[in-house]
């Protein structure tokens, strides 16, 4: 688990987070009907080059998975996470999820946002908003002395009380010198359990919330996670440090989610 040893390390994670947040914000602004998901990978690749950072995702392949072939995940509608950018063309009413991470001077930042494409229907707008609220409910628990389960429980209660289900197969995570560090941060479970939260911990909180059931399938590309019932899904993520004053969202800039 990342436990920051100095203000200097926190400063590097702030920088990583800022690059991620600014890039996601600029990508959100270009979303429109008719775009190919590949175009977001092209734009994100340019951002990485001009910012002189490195991709957290490109080539990532834990446990024998094929190396991830892109710098960003683009997941549409029933695709939950880990969608590979390609020739899928965005249509009016789609939900596009952009998930992006970079390394700055050895430290990772990781964030995701759900973006409406054109005019989306009211129920999808409600799903997106409930997912965003569940992220912030989890972050609100990130205070020294709370337990890890308090984050999980707040996310789950917020999503389920809006009438949705949370994905169990993928979870949030510690983050720092590695993209995925201990502990796992599930989006479900009882409050008051798990390790105590301490100042200096940095976690990526990332609810994945479904209109239908929580079940997940992986497509033949080995990466893309889709809902088993093909209902739509939403995903938000922030990288957050626990400070003496409470949670500090490292992947937030004015105007971002
Ligand atoms: Mg992510
Ligand atoms: Mg993550």
PDB file of C-alpha atoms and ligand atoms in Angstrom:
ATOM      1  CA  UNK A   1       0.000   0.000   0.000  1.00  0.00           C
ATOM      2  CA  UNK A   2       1.314   3.405  -0.839  1.00  0.00           C
ATOM      3  CA  UNK A   3       2.078   5.329   2.317  1.00  0.00           C
ATOM      4  CA  UNK A   4       3.585   8.646   1.321  1.00  0.00           C
ATOM      5  CA  UNK A   5       6.806   9.331   3.168  1.00  0.00           C
ATOM      6  CA  UNK A   6       7.175  12.985   2.368  1.00  0.00           C
ATOM      7  CA  UNK A   7       5.485  16.078   1.011  1.00  0.00           C
ATOM      8  CA  UNK A   8       7.758  15.673  -2.019  1.00  0.00           C
ATOM      9  CA  UNK A   9       6.079  12.353  -2.893  1.00  0.00           C
ATOM     10  CA  UNK A  10       2.633  13.867  -2.425  1.00  0.00           C
ATOM     11  CA  UNK A  11       3.690  16.718  -4.702  1.00  0.00           C
ATOM     12  CA  UNK A  12       4.626  14.229  -7.462  1.00  0.00           C
ATOM     13  CA  UNK A  13       1.295  12.447  -7.090  1.00  0.00           C
ATOM     14  CA  UNK A  14      -0.474  15.824  -7.322  1.00  0.00           C
ATOM     15  CA  UNK A  15       1.365  16.468 -10.581  1.00  0.00           C
ATOM     16  CA  UNK A  16       0.484  13.028 -11.977  1.00  0.00           C
ATOM     17  CA  UNK A  17      -3.126  13.627 -10.976  1.00  0.00           C
ATOM     18  CA  UNK A  18      -3.232  17.063 -12.556  1.00  0.00           C
ATOM     19  CA  UNK A  19      -1.973  15.713 -15.904  1.00  0.00           C
ATOM     20  CA  UNK A  20      -4.649  13.006 -15.814  1.00  0.00           C
ATOM     21  CA  UNK A  21      -7.428  15.461 -14.894  1.00  0.00           C
ATOM     22  CA  UNK A  22      -6.484  18.053 -17.501  1.00  0.00           C
ATOM     23  CA  UNK A  23      -6.243  15.402 -20.215  1.00  0.00           C
ATOM     24  CA  UNK A  24      -9.623  13.875 -19.363  1.00  0.00           C
ATOM     25  CA  UNK A  25     -11.165  17.337 -19.320  1.00  0.00           C
ATOM     26  CA  UNK A  26      -9.803  18.121 -22.785  1.00  0.00           C
ATOM     27  CA  UNK A  27     -10.979  14.744 -24.130  1.00  0.00           C
ATOM     28  CA  UNK A  28     -14.472  15.255 -22.721  1.00  0.00           C
ATOM     29  CA  UNK A  29     -14.722  18.497 -24.650  1.00  0.00           C
ATOM     30  CA  UNK A  30     -14.202  16.770 -28.026  1.00  0.00           C
ATOM     31  CA  UNK A  31     -16.811  14.011 -27.494  1.00  0.00           C
ATOM     32  CA  UNK A  32     -19.370  14.058 -30.266  1.00  0.00           C
ATOM     33  CA  UNK A  33     -21.628  11.812 -32.327  1.00  0.00           C
ATOM     34  CA  UNK A  34     -19.738  10.050 -35.137  1.00  0.00           C
ATOM     35  CA  UNK A  35     -16.294   9.902 -33.499  1.00  0.00           C
ATOM     36  CA  UNK A  36     -14.352   6.656 -33.425  1.00  0.00           C
ATOM     37  CA  UNK A  37     -13.104   5.536 -30.026  1.00  0.00           C
ATOM     38  CA  UNK A  38      -9.606   5.330 -31.599  1.00  0.00           C
ATOM     39  CA  UNK A  39      -9.627   9.129 -31.890  1.00  0.00           C
ATOM     40  CA  UNK A  40      -9.538   9.435 -28.092  1.00  0.00           C
ATOM     41  CA  UNK A  41      -6.444   7.248 -28.006  1.00  0.00           C
ATOM     42  CA  UNK A  42      -4.801   9.476 -30.619  1.00  0.00           C
ATOM     43  CA  UNK A  43      -5.644  12.649 -28.672  1.00  0.00           C
ATOM     44  CA  UNK A  44      -4.526  11.130 -25.356  1.00  0.00           C
ATOM     45  CA  UNK A  45      -1.252   9.975 -26.938  1.00  0.00           C
ATOM     46  CA  UNK A  46      -0.558  13.560 -28.043  1.00  0.00           C
ATOM     47  CA  UNK A  47      -1.304  14.847 -24.529  1.00  0.00           C
ATOM     48  CA  UNK A  48       1.116  12.327 -23.017  1.00  0.00           C
ATOM     49  CA  UNK A  49       3.874  13.399 -25.418  1.00  0.00           C
ATOM     50  CA  UNK A  50       3.377  17.137 -24.874  1.00  0.00           C
ATOM     51  CA  UNK A  51       3.173  16.757 -21.089  1.00  0.00           C
ATOM     52  CA  UNK A  52       6.327  14.585 -20.991  1.00  0.00           C
ATOM     53  CA  UNK A  53       4.662  11.918 -18.870  1.00  0.00           C
ATOM     54  CA  UNK A  54       4.289   8.175 -19.489  1.00  0.00           C
ATOM     55  CA  UNK A  55       1.214   6.031 -19.937  1.00  0.00           C
ATOM     56  CA  UNK A  56       0.172   3.864 -17.000  1.00  0.00           C
ATOM     57  CA  UNK A  57      -1.895   1.605 -19.278  1.00  0.00           C
ATOM     58  CA  UNK A  58       0.060   0.965 -22.500  1.00  0.00           C
ATOM     59  CA  UNK A  59       1.557  -2.540 -22.360  1.00  0.00           C
ATOM     60  CA  UNK A  60      -0.007  -3.303 -18.972  1.00  0.00           C
ATOM     61  CA  UNK A  61      -0.608  -7.056 -18.717  1.00  0.00           C
ATOM     62  CA  UNK A  62      -0.960  -8.540 -15.257  1.00  0.00           C
ATOM     63  CA  UNK A  63      -1.150 -12.278 -14.734  1.00  0.00           C
ATOM     64  CA  UNK A  64      -0.648 -13.329 -18.352  1.00  0.00           C
ATOM     65  CA  UNK A  65      -3.274 -10.991 -19.824  1.00  0.00           C
ATOM     66  CA  UNK A  66      -2.377  -9.689 -23.308  1.00  0.00           C
ATOM     67  CA  UNK A  67      -0.522  -6.333 -22.971  1.00  0.00           C
ATOM     68  CA  UNK A  68      -3.080  -3.507 -23.084  1.00  0.00           C
ATOM     69  CA  UNK A  69      -2.618  -1.936 -26.550  1.00  0.00           C
ATOM     70  CA  UNK A  70      -3.660   1.679 -25.817  1.00  0.00           C
ATOM     71  CA  UNK A  71      -3.054   4.635 -23.489  1.00  0.00           C
ATOM     72  CA  UNK A  72      -6.742   5.018 -22.618  1.00  0.00           C
ATOM     73  CA  UNK A  73      -9.744   2.757 -22.048  1.00  0.00           C
ATOM     74  CA  UNK A  74     -12.871   3.660 -24.012  1.00  0.00           C
ATOM     75  CA  UNK A  75     -15.947   1.709 -22.905  1.00  0.00           C
ATOM     76  CA  UNK A  76     -19.372   2.330 -24.460  1.00  0.00           C
ATOM     77  CA  UNK A  77     -22.825   1.538 -23.010  1.00  0.00           C
ATOM     78  CA  UNK A  78     -22.847  -2.136 -21.876  1.00  0.00           C
ATOM     79  CA  UNK A  79     -19.024  -2.096 -21.801  1.00  0.00           C
ATOM     80  CA  UNK A  80     -18.152  -1.497 -18.150  1.00  0.00           C
ATOM     81  CA  UNK A  81     -14.378  -0.939 -18.178  1.00  0.00           C
ATOM     82  CA  UNK A  82     -11.182  -1.796 -20.115  1.00  0.00           C
ATOM     83  CA  UNK A  83     -12.647  -1.162 -23.577  1.00  0.00           C
ATOM     84  CA  UNK A  84      -9.928  -1.013 -26.239  1.00  0.00           C
ATOM     85  CA  UNK A  85     -10.108   2.045 -28.525  1.00  0.00           C
ATOM     86  CA  UNK A  86     -10.868   1.065 -32.111  1.00  0.00           C
ATOM     87  CA  UNK A  87     -13.387   1.512 -34.888  1.00  0.00           C
ATOM     88  CA  UNK A  88     -16.530   1.688 -32.744  1.00  0.00           C
ATOM     89  CA  UNK A  89     -18.342   4.860 -33.804  1.00  0.00           C
ATOM     90  CA  UNK A  90     -20.154   6.904 -31.146  1.00  0.00           C
ATOM     91  CA  UNK A  91     -23.906   7.241 -31.642  1.00  0.00           C
ATOM     92  CA  UNK A  92     -26.400   9.701 -30.262  1.00  0.00           C
ATOM     93  CA  UNK A  93     -27.499   8.562 -26.788  1.00  0.00           C
ATOM     94  CA  UNK A  94     -24.363   6.515 -25.985  1.00  0.00           C
ATOM     95  CA  UNK A  95     -22.604   6.598 -22.630  1.00  0.00           C
ATOM     96  CA  UNK A  96     -18.819   6.827 -23.161  1.00  0.00           C
ATOM     97  CA  UNK A  97     -16.486   5.963 -20.313  1.00  0.00           C
ATOM     98  CA  UNK A  98     -12.927   7.309 -20.539  1.00  0.00           C
ATOM     99  CA  UNK A  99     -10.372   5.837 -18.123  1.00  0.00           C
ATOM    100  CA  UNK A 100      -6.846   7.274 -18.188  1.00  0.00           C
ATOM    101  CA  UNK A 101      -3.632   7.046 -16.204  1.00  0.00           C
ATOM    102  CA  UNK A 102      -0.127   8.512 -16.368  1.00  0.00           C
ATOM    103  CA  UNK A 103       3.203   8.245 -14.568  1.00  0.00           C
ATOM    104  CA  UNK A 104       4.973  11.439 -13.474  1.00  0.00           C
ATOM    105  CA  UNK A 105       8.453  11.015 -11.956  1.00  0.00           C
ATOM    106  CA  UNK A 106       7.642   7.467 -10.883  1.00  0.00           C
ATOM    107  CA  UNK A 107       4.149   8.065  -9.497  1.00  0.00           C
ATOM    108  CA  UNK A 108       0.818   7.132 -11.057  1.00  0.00           C
ATOM    109  CA  UNK A 109      -2.490   8.980 -11.348  1.00  0.00           C
ATOM    110  CA  UNK A 110      -5.694   7.205 -12.456  1.00  0.00           C
ATOM    111  CA  UNK A 111      -9.153   8.612 -13.153  1.00  0.00           C
ATOM    112  CA  UNK A 112     -12.285   7.817 -15.130  1.00  0.00           C
ATOM    113  CA  UNK A 113     -15.373   9.703 -16.220  1.00  0.00           C
ATOM    114  CA  UNK A 114     -18.694   8.804 -17.884  1.00  0.00           C
ATOM    115  CA  UNK A 115     -19.650  11.212 -20.666  1.00  0.00           C
ATOM    116  CA  UNK A 116     -23.012  11.481 -22.463  1.00  0.00           C
ATOM    117  CA  UNK A 117     -22.803  11.418 -26.281  1.00  0.00           C
ATOM    118  CA  UNK A 118     -25.290  13.843 -27.825  1.00  0.00           C
ATOM    119  CA  UNK A 119     -28.715  13.609 -26.175  1.00  0.00           C
ATOM    120  CA  UNK A 120     -28.975  10.721 -23.711  1.00  0.00           C
ATOM    121  CA  UNK A 121     -32.212   9.444 -22.232  1.00  0.00           C
ATOM    122  CA  UNK A 122     -33.292  10.459 -18.755  1.00  0.00           C
ATOM    123  CA  UNK A 123     -32.658   7.063 -17.184  1.00  0.00           C
ATOM    124  CA  UNK A 124     -29.053   6.990 -18.448  1.00  0.00           C
ATOM    125  CA  UNK A 125     -28.511  10.524 -17.136  1.00  0.00           C
ATOM    126  CA  UNK A 126     -29.796   9.336 -13.756  1.00  0.00           C
ATOM    127  CA  UNK A 127     -27.424   6.340 -13.834  1.00  0.00           C
ATOM    128  CA  UNK A 128     -24.434   8.588 -14.550  1.00  0.00           C
ATOM    129  CA  UNK A 129     -25.349  11.005 -11.778  1.00  0.00           C
ATOM    130  CA  UNK A 130     -25.906   8.195  -9.236  1.00  0.00           C
ATOM    131  CA  UNK A 131     -22.495   6.726 -10.101  1.00  0.00           C
ATOM    132  CA  UNK A 132     -20.795  10.096  -9.676  1.00  0.00           C
ATOM    133  CA  UNK A 133     -22.554  10.599  -6.335  1.00  0.00           C
ATOM    134  CA  UNK A 134     -21.474   7.127  -5.172  1.00  0.00           C
ATOM    135  CA  UNK A 135     -17.832   8.044  -5.936  1.00  0.00           C
ATOM    136  CA  UNK A 136     -18.082  11.189  -3.829  1.00  0.00           C
ATOM    137  CA  UNK A 137     -19.883   9.342  -1.006  1.00  0.00           C
ATOM    138  CA  UNK A 138     -16.923   6.939  -0.883  1.00  0.00           C
ATOM    139  CA  UNK A 139     -14.354   9.738  -0.996  1.00  0.00           C
ATOM    140  CA  UNK A 140     -16.134  11.508   1.871  1.00  0.00           C
ATOM    141  CA  UNK A 141     -15.218   8.502   4.095  1.00  0.00           C
ATOM    142  CA  UNK A 142     -11.482   8.883   3.383  1.00  0.00           C
ATOM    143  CA  UNK A 143     -10.472  10.296   6.731  1.00  0.00           C
ATOM    144  CA  UNK A 144      -7.831   9.037   9.187  1.00  0.00           C
ATOM    145  CA  UNK A 145      -9.434   6.642  11.679  1.00  0.00           C
ATOM    146  CA  UNK A 146     -12.218   5.465   9.352  1.00  0.00           C
ATOM    147  CA  UNK A 147     -12.102   1.899   7.992  1.00  0.00           C
ATOM    148  CA  UNK A 148     -11.664   0.791   4.389  1.00  0.00           C
ATOM    149  CA  UNK A 149     -15.120  -0.812   4.540  1.00  0.00           C
ATOM    150  CA  UNK A 150     -16.644   2.604   5.235  1.00  0.00           C
ATOM    151  CA  UNK A 151     -15.646   3.654   1.698  1.00  0.00           C
ATOM    152  CA  UNK A 152     -17.038   0.457   0.150  1.00  0.00           C
ATOM    153  CA  UNK A 153     -20.280   0.665   2.072  1.00  0.00           C
ATOM    154  CA  UNK A 154     -20.910   4.323   1.238  1.00  0.00           C
ATOM    155  CA  UNK A 155     -20.434   3.620  -2.487  1.00  0.00           C
ATOM    156  CA  UNK A 156     -22.743   0.602  -2.401  1.00  0.00           C
ATOM    157  CA  UNK A 157     -25.501   2.282  -0.384  1.00  0.00           C
ATOM    158  CA  UNK A 158     -25.524   5.325  -2.654  1.00  0.00           C
ATOM    159  CA  UNK A 159     -25.709   3.270  -5.864  1.00  0.00           C
ATOM    160  CA  UNK A 160     -28.229   0.731  -4.601  1.00  0.00           C
ATOM    161  CA  UNK A 161     -30.531   3.284  -2.999  1.00  0.00           C
ATOM    162  CA  UNK A 162     -30.836   4.853  -6.471  1.00  0.00           C
ATOM    163  CA  UNK A 163     -31.998   1.453  -7.792  1.00  0.00           C
ATOM    164  CA  UNK A 164     -28.766   0.210  -9.385  1.00  0.00           C
ATOM    165  CA  UNK A 165     -26.261  -2.598  -8.765  1.00  0.00           C
ATOM    166  CA  UNK A 166     -22.495  -2.372  -8.227  1.00  0.00           C
ATOM    167  CA  UNK A 167     -19.960  -4.528 -10.073  1.00  0.00           C
ATOM    168  CA  UNK A 168     -18.127  -7.017  -7.828  1.00  0.00           C
ATOM    169  CA  UNK A 169     -15.553  -8.364 -10.273  1.00  0.00           C
ATOM    170  CA  UNK A 170     -13.521  -5.150 -10.437  1.00  0.00           C
ATOM    171  CA  UNK A 171     -12.547  -2.906  -7.548  1.00  0.00           C
ATOM    172  CA  UNK A 172     -10.636   0.246  -6.649  1.00  0.00           C
ATOM    173  CA  UNK A 173      -7.055   0.008  -5.421  1.00  0.00           C
ATOM    174  CA  UNK A 174      -4.111   1.572  -3.695  1.00  0.00           C
ATOM    175  CA  UNK A 175      -1.965   3.607  -6.102  1.00  0.00           C
ATOM    176  CA  UNK A 176       1.500   5.138  -6.008  1.00  0.00           C
ATOM    177  CA  UNK A 177       4.706   3.765  -7.519  1.00  0.00           C
ATOM    178  CA  UNK A 178       2.545   1.024  -9.058  1.00  0.00           C
ATOM    179  CA  UNK A 179      -0.795   1.529 -10.787  1.00  0.00           C
ATOM    180  CA  UNK A 180      -2.439  -1.172  -8.705  1.00  0.00           C
ATOM    181  CA  UNK A 181      -1.249  -1.574  -5.138  1.00  0.00           C
ATOM    182  CA  UNK A 182      -2.800  -3.057  -2.016  1.00  0.00           C
ATOM    183  CA  UNK A 183      -5.382  -2.674  -0.670  1.00  0.00           C
ATOM    184  CA  UNK A 184      -8.276  -3.585  -2.935  1.00  0.00           C
ATOM    185  CA  UNK A 185     -11.099  -1.067  -2.532  1.00  0.00           C
ATOM    186  CA  UNK A 186     -14.370  -2.914  -3.244  1.00  0.00           C
ATOM    187  CA  UNK A 187     -17.527  -1.012  -4.111  1.00  0.00           C
ATOM    188  CA  UNK A 188     -19.562  -3.178  -1.738  1.00  0.00           C
ATOM    189  CA  UNK A 189     -19.386  -4.589   1.774  1.00  0.00           C
ATOM    190  CA  UNK A 190     -20.081  -3.761   5.394  1.00  0.00           C
ATOM    191  CA  UNK A 191     -19.001  -0.524   7.066  1.00  0.00           C
ATOM    192  CA  UNK A 192     -16.667  -0.635  10.061  1.00  0.00           C
ATOM    193  CA  UNK A 193     -14.481  -3.442   8.652  1.00  0.00           C
ATOM    194  CA  UNK A 194     -11.058  -3.633   7.064  1.00  0.00           C
ATOM    195  CA  UNK A 195      -7.836  -1.713   7.713  1.00  0.00           C
ATOM    196  CA  UNK A 196      -7.927   1.659   9.404  1.00  0.00           C
ATOM    197  CA  UNK A 197      -7.289   4.581   7.084  1.00  0.00           C
ATOM    198  CA  UNK A 198      -4.204   6.690   7.792  1.00  0.00           C
ATOM    199  CA  UNK A 199      -2.826  10.018   6.680  1.00  0.00           C
ATOM    200  CA  UNK A 200      -0.553   9.464   3.655  1.00  0.00           C
ATOM    201  CA  UNK A 201      -2.543   6.630   2.073  1.00  0.00           C
ATOM    202  CA  UNK A 202      -3.510   7.125  -1.557  1.00  0.00           C
ATOM    203  CA  UNK A 203      -6.410   5.172  -3.060  1.00  0.00           C
ATOM    204  CA  UNK A 204      -8.145   5.053  -6.433  1.00  0.00           C
ATOM    205  CA  UNK A 205     -11.884   4.829  -5.729  1.00  0.00           C
ATOM    206  CA  UNK A 206     -13.834   3.678  -8.777  1.00  0.00           C
ATOM    207  CA  UNK A 207     -17.479   2.633  -8.636  1.00  0.00           C
ATOM    208  CA  UNK A 208     -18.822   0.695 -11.629  1.00  0.00           C
ATOM    209  CA  UNK A 209     -22.615   0.878 -11.474  1.00  0.00           C
ATOM    210  CA  UNK A 210     -25.088  -1.079 -13.619  1.00  0.00           C
ATOM    211  CA  UNK A 211     -28.694  -0.479 -14.616  1.00  0.00           C
ATOM    212  CA  UNK A 212     -29.284  -4.235 -14.470  1.00  0.00           C
ATOM    213  CA  UNK A 213     -27.537  -7.052 -12.606  1.00  0.00           C
ATOM    214  CA  UNK A 214     -23.891  -6.941 -11.415  1.00  0.00           C
ATOM    215  CA  UNK A 215     -22.684  -9.888 -13.524  1.00  0.00           C
ATOM    216  CA  UNK A 216     -19.719  -9.380 -15.888  1.00  0.00           C
ATOM    217  CA  UNK A 217     -18.402 -11.107 -19.032  1.00  0.00           C
ATOM    218  CA  UNK A 218     -15.044 -10.531 -20.754  1.00  0.00           C
ATOM    219  CA  UNK A 219     -15.131 -10.285 -24.556  1.00  0.00           C
ATOM    220  CA  UNK A 220     -12.840 -12.189 -26.932  1.00  0.00           C
ATOM    221  CA  UNK A 221     -10.236  -9.366 -26.960  1.00  0.00           C
ATOM    222  CA  UNK A 222      -9.275 -10.506 -23.454  1.00  0.00           C
ATOM    223  CA  UNK A 223      -9.873  -7.075 -21.913  1.00  0.00           C
ATOM    224  CA  UNK A 224     -13.285  -5.524 -22.483  1.00  0.00           C
ATOM    225  CA  UNK A 225     -15.617  -6.138 -19.521  1.00  0.00           C
ATOM    226  CA  UNK A 226     -19.309  -6.031 -20.440  1.00  0.00           C
ATOM    227  CA  UNK A 227     -22.456  -6.487 -18.397  1.00  0.00           C
ATOM    228  CA  UNK A 228     -23.653 -10.100 -18.680  1.00  0.00           C
ATOM    229  CA  UNK A 229     -27.236  -8.864 -19.209  1.00  0.00           C
ATOM    230  CA  UNK A 230     -26.118  -6.168 -21.724  1.00  0.00           C
ATOM    231  CA  UNK A 231     -27.686  -3.386 -19.651  1.00  0.00           C
ATOM    232  CA  UNK A 232     -25.790  -0.110 -19.544  1.00  0.00           C
ATOM    233  CA  UNK A 233     -23.086   0.719 -17.017  1.00  0.00           C
ATOM    234  CA  UNK A 234     -21.389   3.855 -15.683  1.00  0.00           C
ATOM    235  CA  UNK A 235     -17.923   4.338 -14.168  1.00  0.00           C
ATOM    236  CA  UNK A 236     -16.216   7.180 -12.331  1.00  0.00           C
ATOM    237  CA  UNK A 237     -12.814   7.211 -10.656  1.00  0.00           C
ATOM    238  CA  UNK A 238     -10.567   9.550  -8.722  1.00  0.00           C
ATOM    239  CA  UNK A 239      -7.121   9.151  -7.172  1.00  0.00           C
ATOM    240  CA  UNK A 240      -7.418  10.484  -3.617  1.00  0.00           C
ATOM    241  CA  UNK A 241      -4.866  11.124  -0.842  1.00  0.00           C
ATOM    242  CA  UNK A 242      -5.779  11.090   2.841  1.00  0.00           C
ATOM    243  CA  UNK A 243      -4.407  14.253   4.440  1.00  0.00           C
ATOM    244  CA  UNK A 244      -4.698  15.553   8.022  1.00  0.00           C
ATOM    245  CA  UNK A 245      -7.587  17.693   6.744  1.00  0.00           C
ATOM    246  CA  UNK A 246      -9.401  14.773   5.076  1.00  0.00           C
ATOM    247  CA  UNK A 247      -9.545  13.576   1.476  1.00  0.00           C
ATOM    248  CA  UNK A 248      -7.628  15.452  -1.233  1.00  0.00           C
ATOM    249  CA  UNK A 249      -8.748  14.535  -4.757  1.00  0.00           C
ATOM    250  CA  UNK A 250      -5.560  14.509  -6.837  1.00  0.00           C
ATOM    251  CA  UNK A 251      -7.292  13.991 -10.203  1.00  0.00           C
ATOM    252  CA  UNK A 252      -9.588  16.999  -9.979  1.00  0.00           C
ATOM    253  CA  UNK A 253      -9.142  20.345 -11.704  1.00  0.00           C
ATOM    254  CA  UNK A 254     -11.800  23.083 -12.046  1.00  0.00           C
ATOM    255  CA  UNK A 255     -14.491  21.862 -14.445  1.00  0.00           C
ATOM    256  CA  UNK A 256     -13.677  18.164 -14.100  1.00  0.00           C
ATOM    257  CA  UNK A 257     -15.997  15.561 -12.575  1.00  0.00           C
TER     258      UNK A 257
HETATM  259 MG1  LIG B   1      -8.701   3.845 -14.040  1.00  0.00          MG
HETATM  260 MG1  LIG B   2      -8.094   2.349 -11.307  1.00  0.00          MG
END
